[in-house]
XYZ file of C-alpha atoms in Angstrom:
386
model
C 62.606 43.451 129.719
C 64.130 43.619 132.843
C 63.450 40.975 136.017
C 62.104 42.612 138.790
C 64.283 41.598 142.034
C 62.045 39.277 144.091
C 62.352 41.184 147.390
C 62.414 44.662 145.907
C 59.116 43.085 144.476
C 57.569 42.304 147.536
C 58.605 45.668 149.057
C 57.025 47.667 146.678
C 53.935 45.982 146.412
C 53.506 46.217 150.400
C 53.899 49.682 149.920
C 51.121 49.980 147.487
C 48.953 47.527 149.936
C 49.958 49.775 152.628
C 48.851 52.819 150.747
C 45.654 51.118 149.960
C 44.964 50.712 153.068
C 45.295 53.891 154.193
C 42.980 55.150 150.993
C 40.349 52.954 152.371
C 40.536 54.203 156.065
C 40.223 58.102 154.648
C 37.271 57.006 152.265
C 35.623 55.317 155.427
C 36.136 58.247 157.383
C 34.686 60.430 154.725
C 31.519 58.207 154.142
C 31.102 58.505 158.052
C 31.208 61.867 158.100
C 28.828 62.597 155.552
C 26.320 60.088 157.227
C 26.214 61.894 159.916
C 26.148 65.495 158.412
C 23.319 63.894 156.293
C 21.497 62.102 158.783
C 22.239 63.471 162.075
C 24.605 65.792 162.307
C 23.892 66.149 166.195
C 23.511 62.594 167.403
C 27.351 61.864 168.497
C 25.884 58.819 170.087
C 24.870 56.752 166.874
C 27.170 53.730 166.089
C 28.765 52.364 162.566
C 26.109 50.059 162.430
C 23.064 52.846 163.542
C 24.270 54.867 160.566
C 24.576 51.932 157.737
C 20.831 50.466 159.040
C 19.781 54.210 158.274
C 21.351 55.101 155.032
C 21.170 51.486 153.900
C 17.914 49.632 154.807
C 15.859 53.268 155.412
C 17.329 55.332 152.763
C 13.905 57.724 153.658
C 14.814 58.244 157.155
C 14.576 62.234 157.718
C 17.635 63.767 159.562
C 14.346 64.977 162.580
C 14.292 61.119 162.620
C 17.319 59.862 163.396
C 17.819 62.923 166.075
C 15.055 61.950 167.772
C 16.044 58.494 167.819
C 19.393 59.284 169.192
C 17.550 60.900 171.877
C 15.273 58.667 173.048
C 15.503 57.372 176.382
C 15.594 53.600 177.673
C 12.030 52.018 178.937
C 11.965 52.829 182.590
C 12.260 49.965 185.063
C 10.312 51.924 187.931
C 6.426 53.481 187.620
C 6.413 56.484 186.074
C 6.447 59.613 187.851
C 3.424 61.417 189.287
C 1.899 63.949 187.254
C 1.973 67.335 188.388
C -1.166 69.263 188.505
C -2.102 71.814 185.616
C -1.294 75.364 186.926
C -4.553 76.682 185.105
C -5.099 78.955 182.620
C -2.327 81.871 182.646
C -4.052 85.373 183.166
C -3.463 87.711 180.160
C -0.885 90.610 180.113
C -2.115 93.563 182.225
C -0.761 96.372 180.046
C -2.926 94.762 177.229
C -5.899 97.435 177.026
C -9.918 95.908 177.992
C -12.826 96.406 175.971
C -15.900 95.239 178.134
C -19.084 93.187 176.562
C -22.058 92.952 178.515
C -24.237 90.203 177.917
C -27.546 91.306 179.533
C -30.304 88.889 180.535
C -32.823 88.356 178.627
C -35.949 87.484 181.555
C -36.212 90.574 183.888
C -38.043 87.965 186.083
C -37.445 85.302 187.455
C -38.232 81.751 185.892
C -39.517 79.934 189.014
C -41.802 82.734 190.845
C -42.137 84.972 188.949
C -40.986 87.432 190.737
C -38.611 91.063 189.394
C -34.859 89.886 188.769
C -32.007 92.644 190.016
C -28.383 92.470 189.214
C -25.789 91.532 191.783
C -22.999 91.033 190.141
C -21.458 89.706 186.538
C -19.087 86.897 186.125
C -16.157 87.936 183.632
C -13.962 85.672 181.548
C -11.430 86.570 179.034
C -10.909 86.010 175.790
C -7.755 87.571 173.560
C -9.424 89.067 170.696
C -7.811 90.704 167.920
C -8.972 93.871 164.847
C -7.950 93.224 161.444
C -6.160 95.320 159.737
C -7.889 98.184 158.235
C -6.809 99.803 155.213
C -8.138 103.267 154.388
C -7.091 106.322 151.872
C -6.047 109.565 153.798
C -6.925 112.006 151.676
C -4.379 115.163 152.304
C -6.315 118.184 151.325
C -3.947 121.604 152.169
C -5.836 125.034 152.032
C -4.375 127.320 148.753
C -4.626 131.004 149.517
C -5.404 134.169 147.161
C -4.226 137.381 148.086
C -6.727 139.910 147.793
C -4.472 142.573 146.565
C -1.640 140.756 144.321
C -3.197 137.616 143.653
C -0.201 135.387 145.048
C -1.732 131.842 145.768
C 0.194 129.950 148.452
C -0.340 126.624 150.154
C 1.704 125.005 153.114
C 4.098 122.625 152.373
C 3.363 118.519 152.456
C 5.150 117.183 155.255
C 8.447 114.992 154.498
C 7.608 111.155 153.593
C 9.941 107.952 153.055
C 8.888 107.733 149.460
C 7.623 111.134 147.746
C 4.601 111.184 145.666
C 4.543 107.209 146.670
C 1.112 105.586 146.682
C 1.853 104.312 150.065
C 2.066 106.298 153.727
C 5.009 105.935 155.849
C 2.953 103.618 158.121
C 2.800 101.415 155.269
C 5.908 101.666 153.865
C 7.450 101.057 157.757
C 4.961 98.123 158.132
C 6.555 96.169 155.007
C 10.082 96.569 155.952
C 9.042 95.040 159.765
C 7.300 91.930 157.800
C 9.878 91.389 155.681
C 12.494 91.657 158.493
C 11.215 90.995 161.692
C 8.011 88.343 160.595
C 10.139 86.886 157.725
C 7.339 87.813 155.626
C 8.688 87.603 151.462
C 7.427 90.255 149.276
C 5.419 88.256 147.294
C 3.373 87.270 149.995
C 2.442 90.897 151.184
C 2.133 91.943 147.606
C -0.547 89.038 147.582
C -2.030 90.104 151.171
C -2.319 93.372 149.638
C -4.445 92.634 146.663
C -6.524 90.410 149.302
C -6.987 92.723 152.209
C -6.963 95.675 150.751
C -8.438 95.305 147.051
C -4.775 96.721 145.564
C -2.391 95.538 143.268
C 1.071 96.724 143.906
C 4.152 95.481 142.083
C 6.527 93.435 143.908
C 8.785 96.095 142.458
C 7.340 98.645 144.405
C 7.771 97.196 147.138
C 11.538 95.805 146.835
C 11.496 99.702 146.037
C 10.011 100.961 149.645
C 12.674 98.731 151.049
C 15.395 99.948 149.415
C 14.452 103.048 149.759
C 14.448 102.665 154.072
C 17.487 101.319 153.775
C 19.029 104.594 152.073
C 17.579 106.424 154.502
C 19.206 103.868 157.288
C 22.626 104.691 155.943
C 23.496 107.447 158.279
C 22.692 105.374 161.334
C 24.940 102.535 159.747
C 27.914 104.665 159.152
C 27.346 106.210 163.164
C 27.513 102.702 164.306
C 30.369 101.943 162.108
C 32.025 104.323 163.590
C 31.511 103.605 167.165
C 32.754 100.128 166.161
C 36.156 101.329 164.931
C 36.598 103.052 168.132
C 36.917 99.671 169.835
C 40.217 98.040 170.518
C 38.626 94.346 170.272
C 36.043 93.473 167.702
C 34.392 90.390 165.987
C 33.817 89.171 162.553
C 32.355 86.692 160.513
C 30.288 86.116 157.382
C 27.592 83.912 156.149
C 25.807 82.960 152.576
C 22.575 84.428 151.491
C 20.796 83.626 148.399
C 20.402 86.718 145.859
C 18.510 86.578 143.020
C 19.961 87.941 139.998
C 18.980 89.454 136.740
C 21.007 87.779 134.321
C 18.358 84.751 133.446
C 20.817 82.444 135.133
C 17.946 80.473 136.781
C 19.891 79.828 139.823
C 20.432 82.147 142.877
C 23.608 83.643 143.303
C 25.396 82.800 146.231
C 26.713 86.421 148.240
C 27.591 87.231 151.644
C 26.572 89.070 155.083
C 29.878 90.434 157.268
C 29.270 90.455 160.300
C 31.210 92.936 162.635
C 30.660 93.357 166.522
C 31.766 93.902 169.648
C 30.516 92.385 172.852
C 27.490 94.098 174.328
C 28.285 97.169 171.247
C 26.642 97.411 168.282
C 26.716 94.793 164.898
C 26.963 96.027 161.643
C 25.672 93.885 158.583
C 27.342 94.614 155.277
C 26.149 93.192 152.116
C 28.889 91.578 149.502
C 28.020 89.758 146.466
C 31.540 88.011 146.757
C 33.557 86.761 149.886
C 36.941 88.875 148.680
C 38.741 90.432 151.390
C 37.666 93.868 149.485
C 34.641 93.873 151.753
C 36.662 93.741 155.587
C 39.206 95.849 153.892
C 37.013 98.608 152.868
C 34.943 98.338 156.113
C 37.794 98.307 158.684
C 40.124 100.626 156.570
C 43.445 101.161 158.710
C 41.920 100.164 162.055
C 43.964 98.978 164.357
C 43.339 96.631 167.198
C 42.381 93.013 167.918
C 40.204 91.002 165.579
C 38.776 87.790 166.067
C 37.933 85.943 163.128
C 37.293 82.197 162.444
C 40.777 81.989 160.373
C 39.108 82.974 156.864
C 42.189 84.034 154.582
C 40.220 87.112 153.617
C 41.287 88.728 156.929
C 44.750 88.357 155.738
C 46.021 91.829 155.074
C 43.316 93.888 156.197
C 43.531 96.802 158.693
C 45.870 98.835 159.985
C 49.589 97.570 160.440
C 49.174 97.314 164.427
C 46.336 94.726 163.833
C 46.480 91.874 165.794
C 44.489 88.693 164.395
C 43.158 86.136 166.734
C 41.126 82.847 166.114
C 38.191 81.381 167.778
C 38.200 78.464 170.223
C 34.971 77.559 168.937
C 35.752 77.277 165.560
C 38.826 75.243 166.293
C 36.948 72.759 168.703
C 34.506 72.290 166.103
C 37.423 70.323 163.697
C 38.090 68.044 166.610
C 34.695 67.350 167.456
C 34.007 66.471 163.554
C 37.316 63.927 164.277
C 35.706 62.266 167.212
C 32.483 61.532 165.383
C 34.711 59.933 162.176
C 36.841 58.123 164.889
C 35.353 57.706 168.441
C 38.223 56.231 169.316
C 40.533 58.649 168.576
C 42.086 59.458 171.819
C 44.040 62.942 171.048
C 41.106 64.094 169.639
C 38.939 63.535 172.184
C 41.732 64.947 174.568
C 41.985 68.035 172.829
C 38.172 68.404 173.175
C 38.510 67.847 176.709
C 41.113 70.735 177.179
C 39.077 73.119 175.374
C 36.133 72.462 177.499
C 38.290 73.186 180.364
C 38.736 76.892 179.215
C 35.348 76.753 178.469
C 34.300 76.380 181.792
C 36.785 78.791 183.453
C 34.692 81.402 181.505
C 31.457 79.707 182.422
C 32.414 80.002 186.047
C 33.642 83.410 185.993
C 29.527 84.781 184.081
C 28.304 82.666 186.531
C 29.897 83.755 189.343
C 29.406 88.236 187.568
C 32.911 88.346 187.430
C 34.682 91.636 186.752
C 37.053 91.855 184.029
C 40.331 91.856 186.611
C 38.690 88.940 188.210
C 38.075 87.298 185.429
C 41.607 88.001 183.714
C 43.024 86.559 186.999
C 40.942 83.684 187.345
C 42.157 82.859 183.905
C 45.977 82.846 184.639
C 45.282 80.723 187.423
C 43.404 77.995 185.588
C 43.590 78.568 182.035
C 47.159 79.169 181.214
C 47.908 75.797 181.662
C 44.942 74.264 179.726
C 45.916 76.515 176.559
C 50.171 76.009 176.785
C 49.283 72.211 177.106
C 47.175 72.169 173.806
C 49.912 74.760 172.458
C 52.749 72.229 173.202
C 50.458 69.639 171.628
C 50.144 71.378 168.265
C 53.811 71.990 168.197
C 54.752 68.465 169.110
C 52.172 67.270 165.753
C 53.109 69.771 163.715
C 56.510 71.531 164.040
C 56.235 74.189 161.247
């Protein structure tokens, strides 16, 4: 067996201490990081130590906890501030129709001579009151007529309704689709509000059913829309998870996908994908071409027309040095690069505040912004040449 040379030795075993190190630092910095995505993934504020006392000697501590503790402010030194009077009871909305009660007396004299009582006035207060639902049957009866000389019998056609020969009118049909949408109401729960309200048991099929069914019907609208879209020369996109329940007996929720495309003060389409290929943005944009801004998913890669031009998202690309500065708040390009990119932030926020045009605010951007984004352009070239 071969003797190891003494110094060769040494070097190599620094190099494995030094590699150690390093392995330790990035396990650190991940164990950081996940404290504060677990415990308070707003509270930039909390310390080393502030995290370890939570996760260590309060392992129950809610993340609501720990962001309200990183909010809390010092004990003030000087008397607290004077308390502004209540500004009373806030009238109710005008446009809200009245329905007047009178509350007659009930001696038409009076109660220390004796004498006849006459009304001079009433003093009102209001209350916001509020009719149940009421669920009736409309009963559509149309008139059949007999000819007198051929016999023909004829009756007038039913008018048009979202789901024909459906238990359920359109008003119903209309009213699930705006709970389930708008109120964040589940199926389930109407189907049980149903049988409660209304004395009648109706499938949660059904109803997934009438929803389906308005969205059918929506699919004109959503290809206008998709069309006015494409007409833009600048749109947005993004996607995001939502849970689908499938019918394979998997007992867990399959995990598909909203796209989201836009344009500023336009219309935003929501497509449904049960995967996050780029089969969805390629079908939807087919050979547009134009600008699209994307958060730098891959799946925009070879999409659109060939004159597309892809851009990213300051945003999205502050958001990986912020995540930096709470691992290491210390780290001083990090925290630099942050600084920049507020910078161009607020050139924006100047130019909405001030109702900028678009040539105002295009020039107010080469005068301020240009060199905020070629300084963190040099940067990235200087820490990454390729």
């Amino acid at each position: 067996m071969a003797v190891l040379d003494p110094q060769a030795h040494i070097a190599m075993l620094e190099r494995e201490l030094q590699w150690a190190h390093l392995k330790i630092q990035v396990l650190e910095e991940r164990l950081r990081r996940r404290r504060i995505q677990v415990l308070g993934p707003q509270s930039e504020t909390l310390s080393d130590l502030q995290l370890e006392l939570l996760a260590e000697v309060e392992p129950s501590a809610t993340g609501e906890e720990v962001e309200a503790e990183a909010r809390r402010e010092r004990l003030p030194q000087k008397p607290a501030r004077e308390r502004r009077p209540h500004p009373g009871r806030r009238s109710l909305p005008e446009k809200l129709p009245r329905i007047e009660q009178v509350v007659r007396g009930t001696e038409p004299n009076c109660g220390r001579c004796g004498g006849e009582t006459s009304i001079i006035g009433y003093d009102e207060s209001e209350a916001l009151d509020v009719e149940p639902a009421r669920y009736f049957v409309r009963v559509t009866k149309r008139e059949k007529r007999a000819c007198g000389k051929c016999a023909t019998i004829g009756m007038p056609e039913l008018a048009p309704r979202i789901v024909e020969k459906g238990l359920a009118s359109d008003a119903v049909v209309i009213q699930t689709v705006i709970a389930k949408y708008c109120d964040h109401l589940p199926l389930y729960r109407q189907q049980a509000m149903l049988e409660r309200e209304a004395g009648v048991e109706i499938s949660r099929a059904t109803l997934d059913g009438w929803v389906m069914r308005v969205g059918e019907l929506l699919q004109p609208v959503v290809a206008v829309m998709r069309q006015d879209l494409l007409r833009a020369s600048y749109l947005q996109a993004d996607e995001t998870t939502v849970p689908v329940q499938m019918h394979d007996q998997r007992g867990a929720n399959h995990q598909a996908y909203l796209w989201q495309y836009g344009k500023p003060g336009g219309e935003t389409v929501f497509e449904f994908q049960l995967g996050r290929g780029r089969e969805g943005p390629r079908k939807f944009l087919g050979e547009w071409e134009g600008i699209l801004q994307t958060d730098g998913y891959q799946a925009y890669d070879d999409v659109g027309g060939e004159k597309l031009v892809h851009v990213g998202c300051w945003a999205h690309a502050r958001r990986k040095f912020v995540d930096a500065v709470k691992v290491n708040p210390k780290d001083a390009e990090a925290i630099k690069m942050v600084a920049r990119m507020d910078a161009l932030f607020l050139v924006d926020r100047h130019a909405r505040q001030q109702r900028s045009s678009v040539e105002e605010r295009l020039a107010l951007r080469r005068e301020h912004a240009n060199s905020w984004a070629t300084e963190i352009h040099d940067r990235k070239r200087l820490r990454n040449p390729s």
